[in-house]
Short mmCIF file of C-alpha atoms and ligand atoms in Angstrom, two decimals:
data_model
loop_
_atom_site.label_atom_id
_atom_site.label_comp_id
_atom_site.label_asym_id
_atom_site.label_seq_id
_atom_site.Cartn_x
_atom_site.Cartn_y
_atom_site.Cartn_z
CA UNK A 1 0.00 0.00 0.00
CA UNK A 2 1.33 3.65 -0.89
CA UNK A 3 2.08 5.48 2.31
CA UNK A 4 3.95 8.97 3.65
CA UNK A 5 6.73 6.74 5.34
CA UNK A 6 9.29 8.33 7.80
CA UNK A 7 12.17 6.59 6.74
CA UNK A 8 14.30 8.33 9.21
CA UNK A 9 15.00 11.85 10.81
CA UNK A 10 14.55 14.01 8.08
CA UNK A 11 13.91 11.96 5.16
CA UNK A 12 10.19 11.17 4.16
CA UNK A 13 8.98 9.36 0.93
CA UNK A 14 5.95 8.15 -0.81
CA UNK A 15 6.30 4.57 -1.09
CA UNK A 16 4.74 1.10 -1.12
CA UNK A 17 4.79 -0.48 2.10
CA UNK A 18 3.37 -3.59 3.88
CA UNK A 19 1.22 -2.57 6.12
CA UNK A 20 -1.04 -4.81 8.69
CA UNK A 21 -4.44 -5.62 7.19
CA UNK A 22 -5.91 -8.77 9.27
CA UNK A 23 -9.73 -7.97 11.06
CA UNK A 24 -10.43 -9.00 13.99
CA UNK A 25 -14.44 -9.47 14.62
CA UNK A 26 -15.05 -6.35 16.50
CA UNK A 27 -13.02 -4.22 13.60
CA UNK A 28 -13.81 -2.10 11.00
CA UNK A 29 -11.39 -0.95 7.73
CA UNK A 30 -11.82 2.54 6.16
CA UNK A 31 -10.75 4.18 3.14
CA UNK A 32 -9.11 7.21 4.23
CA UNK A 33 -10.38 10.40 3.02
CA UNK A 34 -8.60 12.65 4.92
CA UNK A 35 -5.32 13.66 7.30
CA UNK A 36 -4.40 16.16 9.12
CA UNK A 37 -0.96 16.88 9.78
CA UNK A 38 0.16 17.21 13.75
CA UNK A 39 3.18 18.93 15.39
CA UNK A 40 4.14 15.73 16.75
CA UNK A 41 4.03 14.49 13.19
CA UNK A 42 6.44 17.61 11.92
CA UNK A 43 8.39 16.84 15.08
CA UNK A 44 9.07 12.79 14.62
CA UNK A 45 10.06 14.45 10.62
CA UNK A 46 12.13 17.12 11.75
CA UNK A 47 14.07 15.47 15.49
CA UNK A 48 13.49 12.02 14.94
CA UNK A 49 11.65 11.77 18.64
CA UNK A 50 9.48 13.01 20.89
CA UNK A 51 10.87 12.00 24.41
CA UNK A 52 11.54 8.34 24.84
CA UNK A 53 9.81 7.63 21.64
CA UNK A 54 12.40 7.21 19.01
CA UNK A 55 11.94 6.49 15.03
CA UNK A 56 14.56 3.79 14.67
CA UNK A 57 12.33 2.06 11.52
CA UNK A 58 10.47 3.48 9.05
CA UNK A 59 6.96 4.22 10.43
CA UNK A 60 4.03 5.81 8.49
CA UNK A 61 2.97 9.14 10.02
CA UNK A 62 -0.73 10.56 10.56
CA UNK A 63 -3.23 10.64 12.92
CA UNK A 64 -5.76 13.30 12.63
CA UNK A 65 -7.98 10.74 10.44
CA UNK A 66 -11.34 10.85 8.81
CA UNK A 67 -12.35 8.18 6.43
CA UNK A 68 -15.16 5.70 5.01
CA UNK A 69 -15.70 2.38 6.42
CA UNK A 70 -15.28 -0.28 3.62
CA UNK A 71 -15.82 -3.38 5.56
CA UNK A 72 -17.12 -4.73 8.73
CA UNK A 73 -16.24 -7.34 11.45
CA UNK A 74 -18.43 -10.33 12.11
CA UNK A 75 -19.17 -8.72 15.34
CA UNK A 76 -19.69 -5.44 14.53
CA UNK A 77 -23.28 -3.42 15.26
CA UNK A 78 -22.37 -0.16 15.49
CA UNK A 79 -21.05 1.25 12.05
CA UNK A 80 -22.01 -0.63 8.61
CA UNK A 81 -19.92 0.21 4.94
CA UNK A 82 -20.30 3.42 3.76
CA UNK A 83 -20.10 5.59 7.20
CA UNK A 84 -18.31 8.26 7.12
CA UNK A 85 -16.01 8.30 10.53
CA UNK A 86 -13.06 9.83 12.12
CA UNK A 87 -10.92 7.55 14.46
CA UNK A 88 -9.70 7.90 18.07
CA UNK A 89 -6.32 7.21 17.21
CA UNK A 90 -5.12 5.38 20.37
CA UNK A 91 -6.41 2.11 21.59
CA UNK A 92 -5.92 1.03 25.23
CA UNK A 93 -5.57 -2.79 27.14
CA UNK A 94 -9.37 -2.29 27.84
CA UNK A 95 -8.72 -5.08 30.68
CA UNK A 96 -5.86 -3.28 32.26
CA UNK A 97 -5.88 -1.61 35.28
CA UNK A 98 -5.43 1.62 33.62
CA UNK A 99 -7.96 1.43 31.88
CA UNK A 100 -10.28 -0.35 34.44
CA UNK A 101 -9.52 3.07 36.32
CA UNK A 102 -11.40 5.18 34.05
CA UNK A 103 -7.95 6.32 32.28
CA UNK A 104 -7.68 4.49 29.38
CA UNK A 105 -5.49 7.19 27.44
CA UNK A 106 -2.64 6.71 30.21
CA UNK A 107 -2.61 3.11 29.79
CA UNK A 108 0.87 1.88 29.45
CA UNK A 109 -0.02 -0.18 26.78
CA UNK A 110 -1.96 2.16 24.69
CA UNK A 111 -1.00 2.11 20.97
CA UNK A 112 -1.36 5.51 19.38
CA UNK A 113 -0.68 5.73 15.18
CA UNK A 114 2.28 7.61 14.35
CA UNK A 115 4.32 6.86 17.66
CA UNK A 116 6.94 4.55 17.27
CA UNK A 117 6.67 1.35 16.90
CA UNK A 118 2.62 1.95 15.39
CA UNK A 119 2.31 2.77 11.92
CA UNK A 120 0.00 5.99 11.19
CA UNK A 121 -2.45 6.29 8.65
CA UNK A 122 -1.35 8.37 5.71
CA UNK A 123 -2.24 5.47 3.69
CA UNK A 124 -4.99 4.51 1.45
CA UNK A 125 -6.23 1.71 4.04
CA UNK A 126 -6.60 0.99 7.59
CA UNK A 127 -8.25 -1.48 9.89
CA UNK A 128 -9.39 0.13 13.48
CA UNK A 129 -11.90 -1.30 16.50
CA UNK A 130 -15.34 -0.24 15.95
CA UNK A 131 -15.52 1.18 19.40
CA UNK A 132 -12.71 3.74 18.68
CA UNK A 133 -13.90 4.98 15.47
CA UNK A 134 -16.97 7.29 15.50
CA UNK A 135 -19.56 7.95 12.75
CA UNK A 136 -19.91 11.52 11.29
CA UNK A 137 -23.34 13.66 11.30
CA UNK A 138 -24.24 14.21 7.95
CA UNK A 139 -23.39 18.01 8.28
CA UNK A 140 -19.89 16.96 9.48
CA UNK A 141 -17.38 17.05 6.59
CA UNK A 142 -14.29 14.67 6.47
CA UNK A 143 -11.84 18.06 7.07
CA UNK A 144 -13.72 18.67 10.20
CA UNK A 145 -13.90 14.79 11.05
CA UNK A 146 -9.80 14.92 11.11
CA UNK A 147 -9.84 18.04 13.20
CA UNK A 148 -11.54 16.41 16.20
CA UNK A 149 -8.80 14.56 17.42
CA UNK A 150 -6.70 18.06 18.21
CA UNK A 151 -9.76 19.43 19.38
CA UNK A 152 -10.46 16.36 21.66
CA UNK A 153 -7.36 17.24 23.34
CA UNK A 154 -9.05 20.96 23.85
CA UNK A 155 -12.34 18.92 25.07
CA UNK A 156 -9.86 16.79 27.79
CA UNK A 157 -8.34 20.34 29.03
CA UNK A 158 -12.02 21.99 29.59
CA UNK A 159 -13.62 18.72 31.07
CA UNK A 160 -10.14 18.48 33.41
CA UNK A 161 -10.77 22.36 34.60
CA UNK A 162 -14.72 21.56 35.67
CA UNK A 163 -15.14 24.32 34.02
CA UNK A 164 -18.45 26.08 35.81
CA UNK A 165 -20.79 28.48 33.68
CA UNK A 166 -19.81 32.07 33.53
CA UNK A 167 -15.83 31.01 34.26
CA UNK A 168 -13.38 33.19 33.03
CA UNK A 169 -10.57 32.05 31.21
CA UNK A 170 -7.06 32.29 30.54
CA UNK A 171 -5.56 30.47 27.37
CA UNK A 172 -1.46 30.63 27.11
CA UNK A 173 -0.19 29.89 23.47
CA UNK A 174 -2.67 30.43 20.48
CA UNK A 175 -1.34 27.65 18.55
CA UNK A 176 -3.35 24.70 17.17
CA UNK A 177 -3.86 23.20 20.73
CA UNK A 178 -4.53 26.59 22.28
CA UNK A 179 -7.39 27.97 20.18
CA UNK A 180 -8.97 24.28 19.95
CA UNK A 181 -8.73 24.32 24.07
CA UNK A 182 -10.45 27.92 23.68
CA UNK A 183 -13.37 26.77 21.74
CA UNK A 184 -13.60 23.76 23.99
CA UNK A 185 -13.44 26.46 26.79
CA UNK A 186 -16.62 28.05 25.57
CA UNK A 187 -18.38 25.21 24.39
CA UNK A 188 -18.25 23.78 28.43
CA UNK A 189 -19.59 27.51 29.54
CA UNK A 190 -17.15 29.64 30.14
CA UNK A 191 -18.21 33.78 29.30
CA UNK A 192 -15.36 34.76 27.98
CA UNK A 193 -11.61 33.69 26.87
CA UNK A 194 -8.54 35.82 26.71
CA UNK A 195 -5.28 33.72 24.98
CA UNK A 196 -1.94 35.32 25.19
CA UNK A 197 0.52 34.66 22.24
CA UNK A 198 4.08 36.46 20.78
CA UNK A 199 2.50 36.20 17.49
CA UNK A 200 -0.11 38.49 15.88
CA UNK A 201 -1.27 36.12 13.13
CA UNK A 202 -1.85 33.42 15.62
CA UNK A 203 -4.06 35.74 17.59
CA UNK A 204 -5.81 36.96 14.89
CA UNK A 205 -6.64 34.08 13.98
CA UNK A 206 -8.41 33.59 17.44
CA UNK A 207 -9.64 36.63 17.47
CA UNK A 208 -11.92 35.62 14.70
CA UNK A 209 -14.57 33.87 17.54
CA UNK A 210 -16.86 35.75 19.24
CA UNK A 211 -15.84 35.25 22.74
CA UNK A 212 -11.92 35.24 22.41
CA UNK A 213 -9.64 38.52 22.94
CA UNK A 214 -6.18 37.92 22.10
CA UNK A 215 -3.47 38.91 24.58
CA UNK A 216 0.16 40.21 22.69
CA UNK A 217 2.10 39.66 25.40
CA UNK A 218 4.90 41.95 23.49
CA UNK A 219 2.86 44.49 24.25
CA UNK A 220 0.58 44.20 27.53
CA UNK A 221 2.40 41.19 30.21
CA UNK A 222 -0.99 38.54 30.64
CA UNK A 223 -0.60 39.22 34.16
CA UNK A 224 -1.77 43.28 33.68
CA UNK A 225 -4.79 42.41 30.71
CA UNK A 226 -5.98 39.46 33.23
CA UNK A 227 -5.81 41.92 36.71
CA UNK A 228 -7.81 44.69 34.43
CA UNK A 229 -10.55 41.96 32.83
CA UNK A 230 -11.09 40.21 35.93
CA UNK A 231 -10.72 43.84 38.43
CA UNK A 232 -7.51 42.04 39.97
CA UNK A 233 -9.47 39.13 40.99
CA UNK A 234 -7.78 36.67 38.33
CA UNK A 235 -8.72 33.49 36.03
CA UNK A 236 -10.99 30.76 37.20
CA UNK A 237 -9.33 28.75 34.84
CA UNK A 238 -5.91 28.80 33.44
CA UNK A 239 -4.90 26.69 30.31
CA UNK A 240 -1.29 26.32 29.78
CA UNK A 241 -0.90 25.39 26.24
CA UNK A 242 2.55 27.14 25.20
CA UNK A 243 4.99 24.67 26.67
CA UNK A 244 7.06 27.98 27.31
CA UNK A 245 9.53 28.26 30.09
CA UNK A 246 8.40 32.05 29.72
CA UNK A 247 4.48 31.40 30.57
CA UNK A 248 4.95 29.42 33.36
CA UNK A 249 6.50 32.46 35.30
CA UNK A 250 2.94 34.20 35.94
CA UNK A 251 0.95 31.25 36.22
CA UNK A 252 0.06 31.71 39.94
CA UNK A 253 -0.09 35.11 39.75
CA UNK A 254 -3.18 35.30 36.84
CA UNK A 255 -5.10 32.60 38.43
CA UNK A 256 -8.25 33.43 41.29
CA UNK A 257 -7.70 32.33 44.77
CA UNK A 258 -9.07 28.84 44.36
CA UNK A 259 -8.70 28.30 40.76
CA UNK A 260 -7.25 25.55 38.43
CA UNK A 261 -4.33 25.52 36.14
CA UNK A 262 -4.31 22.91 33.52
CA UNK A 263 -1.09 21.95 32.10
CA UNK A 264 -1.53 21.16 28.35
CA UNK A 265 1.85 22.08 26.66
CA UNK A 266 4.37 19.88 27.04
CA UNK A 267 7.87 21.46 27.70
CA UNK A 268 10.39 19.67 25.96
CA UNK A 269 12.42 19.95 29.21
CA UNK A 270 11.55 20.06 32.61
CA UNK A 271 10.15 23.53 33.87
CA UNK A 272 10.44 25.55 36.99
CA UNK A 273 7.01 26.44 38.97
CA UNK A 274 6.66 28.92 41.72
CA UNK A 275 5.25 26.32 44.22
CA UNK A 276 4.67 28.67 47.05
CA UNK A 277 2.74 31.33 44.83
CA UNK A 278 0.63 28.25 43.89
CA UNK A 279 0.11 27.22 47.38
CA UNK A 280 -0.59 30.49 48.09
CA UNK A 281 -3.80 30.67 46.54
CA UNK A 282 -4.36 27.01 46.93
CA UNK A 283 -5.12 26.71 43.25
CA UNK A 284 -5.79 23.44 41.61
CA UNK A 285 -3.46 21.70 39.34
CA UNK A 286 -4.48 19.48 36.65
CA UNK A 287 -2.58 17.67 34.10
CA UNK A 288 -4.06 16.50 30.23
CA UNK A 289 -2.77 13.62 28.24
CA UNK A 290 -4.65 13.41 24.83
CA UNK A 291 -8.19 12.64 25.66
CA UNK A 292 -10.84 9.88 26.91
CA UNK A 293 -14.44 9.43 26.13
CA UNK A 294 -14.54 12.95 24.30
CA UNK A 295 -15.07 12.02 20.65
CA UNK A 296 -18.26 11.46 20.25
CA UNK A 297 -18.97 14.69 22.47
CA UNK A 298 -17.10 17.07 20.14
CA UNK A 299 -18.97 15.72 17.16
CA UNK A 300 -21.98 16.55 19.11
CA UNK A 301 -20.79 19.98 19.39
CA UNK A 302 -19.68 20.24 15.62
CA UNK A 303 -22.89 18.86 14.72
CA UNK A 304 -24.93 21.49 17.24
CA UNK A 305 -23.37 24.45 15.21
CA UNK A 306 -21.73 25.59 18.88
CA UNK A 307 -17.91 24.66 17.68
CA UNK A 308 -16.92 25.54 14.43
CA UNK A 309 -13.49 24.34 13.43
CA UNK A 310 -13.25 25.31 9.68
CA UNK A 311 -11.53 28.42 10.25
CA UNK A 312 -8.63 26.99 11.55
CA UNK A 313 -8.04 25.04 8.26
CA UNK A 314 -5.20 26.98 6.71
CA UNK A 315 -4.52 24.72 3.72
CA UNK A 316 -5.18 21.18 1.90
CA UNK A 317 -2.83 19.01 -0.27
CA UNK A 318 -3.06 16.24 -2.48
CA UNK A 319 -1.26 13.01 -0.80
CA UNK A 320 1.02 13.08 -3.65
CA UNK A 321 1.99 16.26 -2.27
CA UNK A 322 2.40 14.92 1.47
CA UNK A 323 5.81 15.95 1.95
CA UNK A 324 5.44 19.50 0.43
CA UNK A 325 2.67 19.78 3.25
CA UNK A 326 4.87 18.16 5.63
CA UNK A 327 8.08 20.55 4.58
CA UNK A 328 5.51 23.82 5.22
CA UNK A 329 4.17 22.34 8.56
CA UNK A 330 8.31 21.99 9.48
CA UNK A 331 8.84 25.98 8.11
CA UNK A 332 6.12 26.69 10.93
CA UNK A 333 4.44 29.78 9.08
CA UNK A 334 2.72 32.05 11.57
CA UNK A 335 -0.52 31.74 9.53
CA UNK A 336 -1.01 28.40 9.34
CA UNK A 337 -3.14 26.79 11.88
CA UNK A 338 -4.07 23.29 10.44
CA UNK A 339 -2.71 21.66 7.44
CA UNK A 340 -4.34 18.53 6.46
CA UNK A 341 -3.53 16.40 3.23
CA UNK A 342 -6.38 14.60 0.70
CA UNK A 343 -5.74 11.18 0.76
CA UNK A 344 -8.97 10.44 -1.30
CA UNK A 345 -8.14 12.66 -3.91
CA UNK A 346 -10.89 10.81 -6.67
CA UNK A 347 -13.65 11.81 -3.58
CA UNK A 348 -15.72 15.00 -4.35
CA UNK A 349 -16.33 15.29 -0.73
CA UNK A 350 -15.32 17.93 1.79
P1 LIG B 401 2.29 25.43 18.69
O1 LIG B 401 3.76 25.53 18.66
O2 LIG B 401 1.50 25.59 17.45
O3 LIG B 401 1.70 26.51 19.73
C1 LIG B 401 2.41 27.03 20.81
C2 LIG B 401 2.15 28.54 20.82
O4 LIG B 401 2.65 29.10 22.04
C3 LIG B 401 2.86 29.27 19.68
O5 LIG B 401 1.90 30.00 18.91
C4 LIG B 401 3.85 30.17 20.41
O6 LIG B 401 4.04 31.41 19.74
C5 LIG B 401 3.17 30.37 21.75
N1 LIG B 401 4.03 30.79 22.85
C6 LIG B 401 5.37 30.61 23.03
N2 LIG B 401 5.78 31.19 24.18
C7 LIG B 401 4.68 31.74 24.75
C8 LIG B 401 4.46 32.48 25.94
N3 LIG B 401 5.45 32.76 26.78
N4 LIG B 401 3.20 32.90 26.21
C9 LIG B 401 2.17 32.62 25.36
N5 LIG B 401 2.34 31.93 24.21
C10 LIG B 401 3.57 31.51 23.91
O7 LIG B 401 1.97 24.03 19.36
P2 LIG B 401 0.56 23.26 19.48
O8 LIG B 401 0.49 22.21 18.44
O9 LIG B 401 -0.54 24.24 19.61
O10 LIG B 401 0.79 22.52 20.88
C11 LIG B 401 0.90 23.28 22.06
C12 LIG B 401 1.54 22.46 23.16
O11 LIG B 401 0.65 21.40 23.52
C13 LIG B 401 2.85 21.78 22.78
O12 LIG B 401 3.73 21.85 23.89
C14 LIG B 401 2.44 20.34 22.50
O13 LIG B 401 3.50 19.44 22.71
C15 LIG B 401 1.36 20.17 23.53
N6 LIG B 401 0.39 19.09 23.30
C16 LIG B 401 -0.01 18.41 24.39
C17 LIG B 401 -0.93 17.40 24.26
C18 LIG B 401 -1.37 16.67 25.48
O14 LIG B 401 -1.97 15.61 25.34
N7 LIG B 401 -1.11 17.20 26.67
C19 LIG B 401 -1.47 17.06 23.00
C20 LIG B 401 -1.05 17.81 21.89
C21 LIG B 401 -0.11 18.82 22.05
ZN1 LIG B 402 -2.16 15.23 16.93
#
């Protein structure tokens, strides 16, 4: 099967590769329509890892995935051929402890596309469990279907802050993951969202919600637009989503007496916190690691009109032009939010 294929830091091609395609009974396989590309994807391309993960074979990348199921397993009740779907990309040990704790997407033996040693799906095929792949509304195209795994990760940060209606919000870093965990943000009730970023583009491309006012923190430091929005009081919530050294500074001192912090971005290296300012207010801290039982709940959203993710779709390429999409993700243009790549390119569908 023709496949993006990371052969090895820094080298993609388009090539024919064997790729499993056994079903199991409680499986489904779908055509895929369409893929978006993911900064952990550009980051495997451009570094080779992502912590202890390490590319040391070739390994498909991709998995922001919408598609059409082409066949069923003998067990199968929930989807039938011809759904259009997008896939949770990561399936858990449902029988493991982990899992049995309500946390399947920290179970140790989770396998996640695109994360060494799994395969992704920029392919023309794929075989997935029914249970992690979730039909499409009929108003939901495939470009939005492969946007709702980044935005799931906005819908784990929101449903981790217990977010309560009226909550104000802080949002550090208006990249992908930021401005999905904004709309996620206002989606679970929150009145209002400010998100702090060094780059204008990025926060004009926020800005474009109703709801969200951009912070340049060039120009105004987050912790003087939070003290005059909230009349010194501070955030009920506070998303980190940069991964900054930088933003981690004025956590403590943007967030309410009593309010949470949810740590989103992931800092390549560890990061100093001001534990005492923290303790001070007696804030809550919260960690997010992709998302659980939140797929089918964002599609509800898409589906009510209340999120709309098209705007964040910067651009679309042909496969055949995967690794000019994949050499623009790696340039990291201030404008671009989402790239995603056309696997079906005979489809006339969005
Ligand atoms: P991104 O690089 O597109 O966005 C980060 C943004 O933060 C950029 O726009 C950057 O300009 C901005 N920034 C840098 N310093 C800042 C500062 N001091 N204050 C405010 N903004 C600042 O990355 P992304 O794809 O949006 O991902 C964001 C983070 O989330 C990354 O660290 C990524 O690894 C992490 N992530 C975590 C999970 C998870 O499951 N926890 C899932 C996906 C991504
Ligand atoms: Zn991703």
């Amino acid at each position: 099967m023709k496949a993006l294929v990371l052969e090895r830091q820094g080298e993609l091609s388009l090539r024919d590769i064997d790729l499993p395609s056994d079903m199991g009974p409680t499986d489904v396989r779908i055509k895929l329509h369409t893929v978006g590309v993911c900064g952990s994807d550009v980051h495997y391309y451009t570094h080779g890892k992502i912590g202890d993960f390490v590319v040391t074979a070739p390994m498909v990348l991709g998995h922001e995935a919408s598609g059409t199921v082409i066949e069923v397993g003998a067990a199968v009740t929930t989807l039938k051929a011809g759904d259009r779907v997008c896939m949770e990309p990561g399936v858990p040990d449902l029988t493991s402890r982990t899992s049995r704790l309500g946390l399947y997407n920290v179970d140790p033996a989770v396998t996640f596309w695109a994360t060494p040693p799994v395969h992704g799906v920029l392919c023309g095929e794929c075989v997935h469990p029914a249970a992690f792949t979730f039909k499409l509304p009929d108003t939901v195209s495939f470009a939005e279907g492969a946007m709702v795994e980044p935005f799931a990760v906005g819908m784990q940060a929101a449903k981790r802050a217990q977010i309560a209606p009226g909550d104000t919000a802080v949002v550090l870093g208006a990249g992908t993951i930021g401005i999905m965990t904004a709309l996620a943000a206002l989606a679970g009730g929150c009145a209002r969202v400010l998100i702090s970023d060094l780059s204008a583009e990025k926060l004009a491309i926020a800005e474009r919600y109703d709801g969200i006012t951009g912070i340049d923190i060039r120009q105004t430091p987050i912790v003087d637009a939070v003290a005059e929005v909230t009349a010194g009081w501070g955030a009920d919530v506070v998303f980190e989503c940069s991964g900054a050294q930088a933003a981690m500074t004025d956590l403590f001192r943007i967030v309410r007496p009593g309010g949470a912090i949810v740590f989103v971005g992931l800092p390549p290296d560890p990061v100093a916190i001001d534990i005492s300012a923290a303790t001070a207010r007696e804030c809550r801290m919260e960690t997010v690691f992709r998302y659980a039982n939140v797929f089918d709940r964002a599609l509800d959203l898409i589906a009510a009109g209340k999120v709309d993710l098209t705007p964040l779709l910067s651009d679309t390429y042909p496969f055949d032009a995967s690794i000019e999409a994949f050499d623009r993700a790696a340039e990291g243009r201030p404008s671009d939010v989402k790239l995603q790549i056309r696997v079906d390119t005979e489809s006339e569908a969005p």
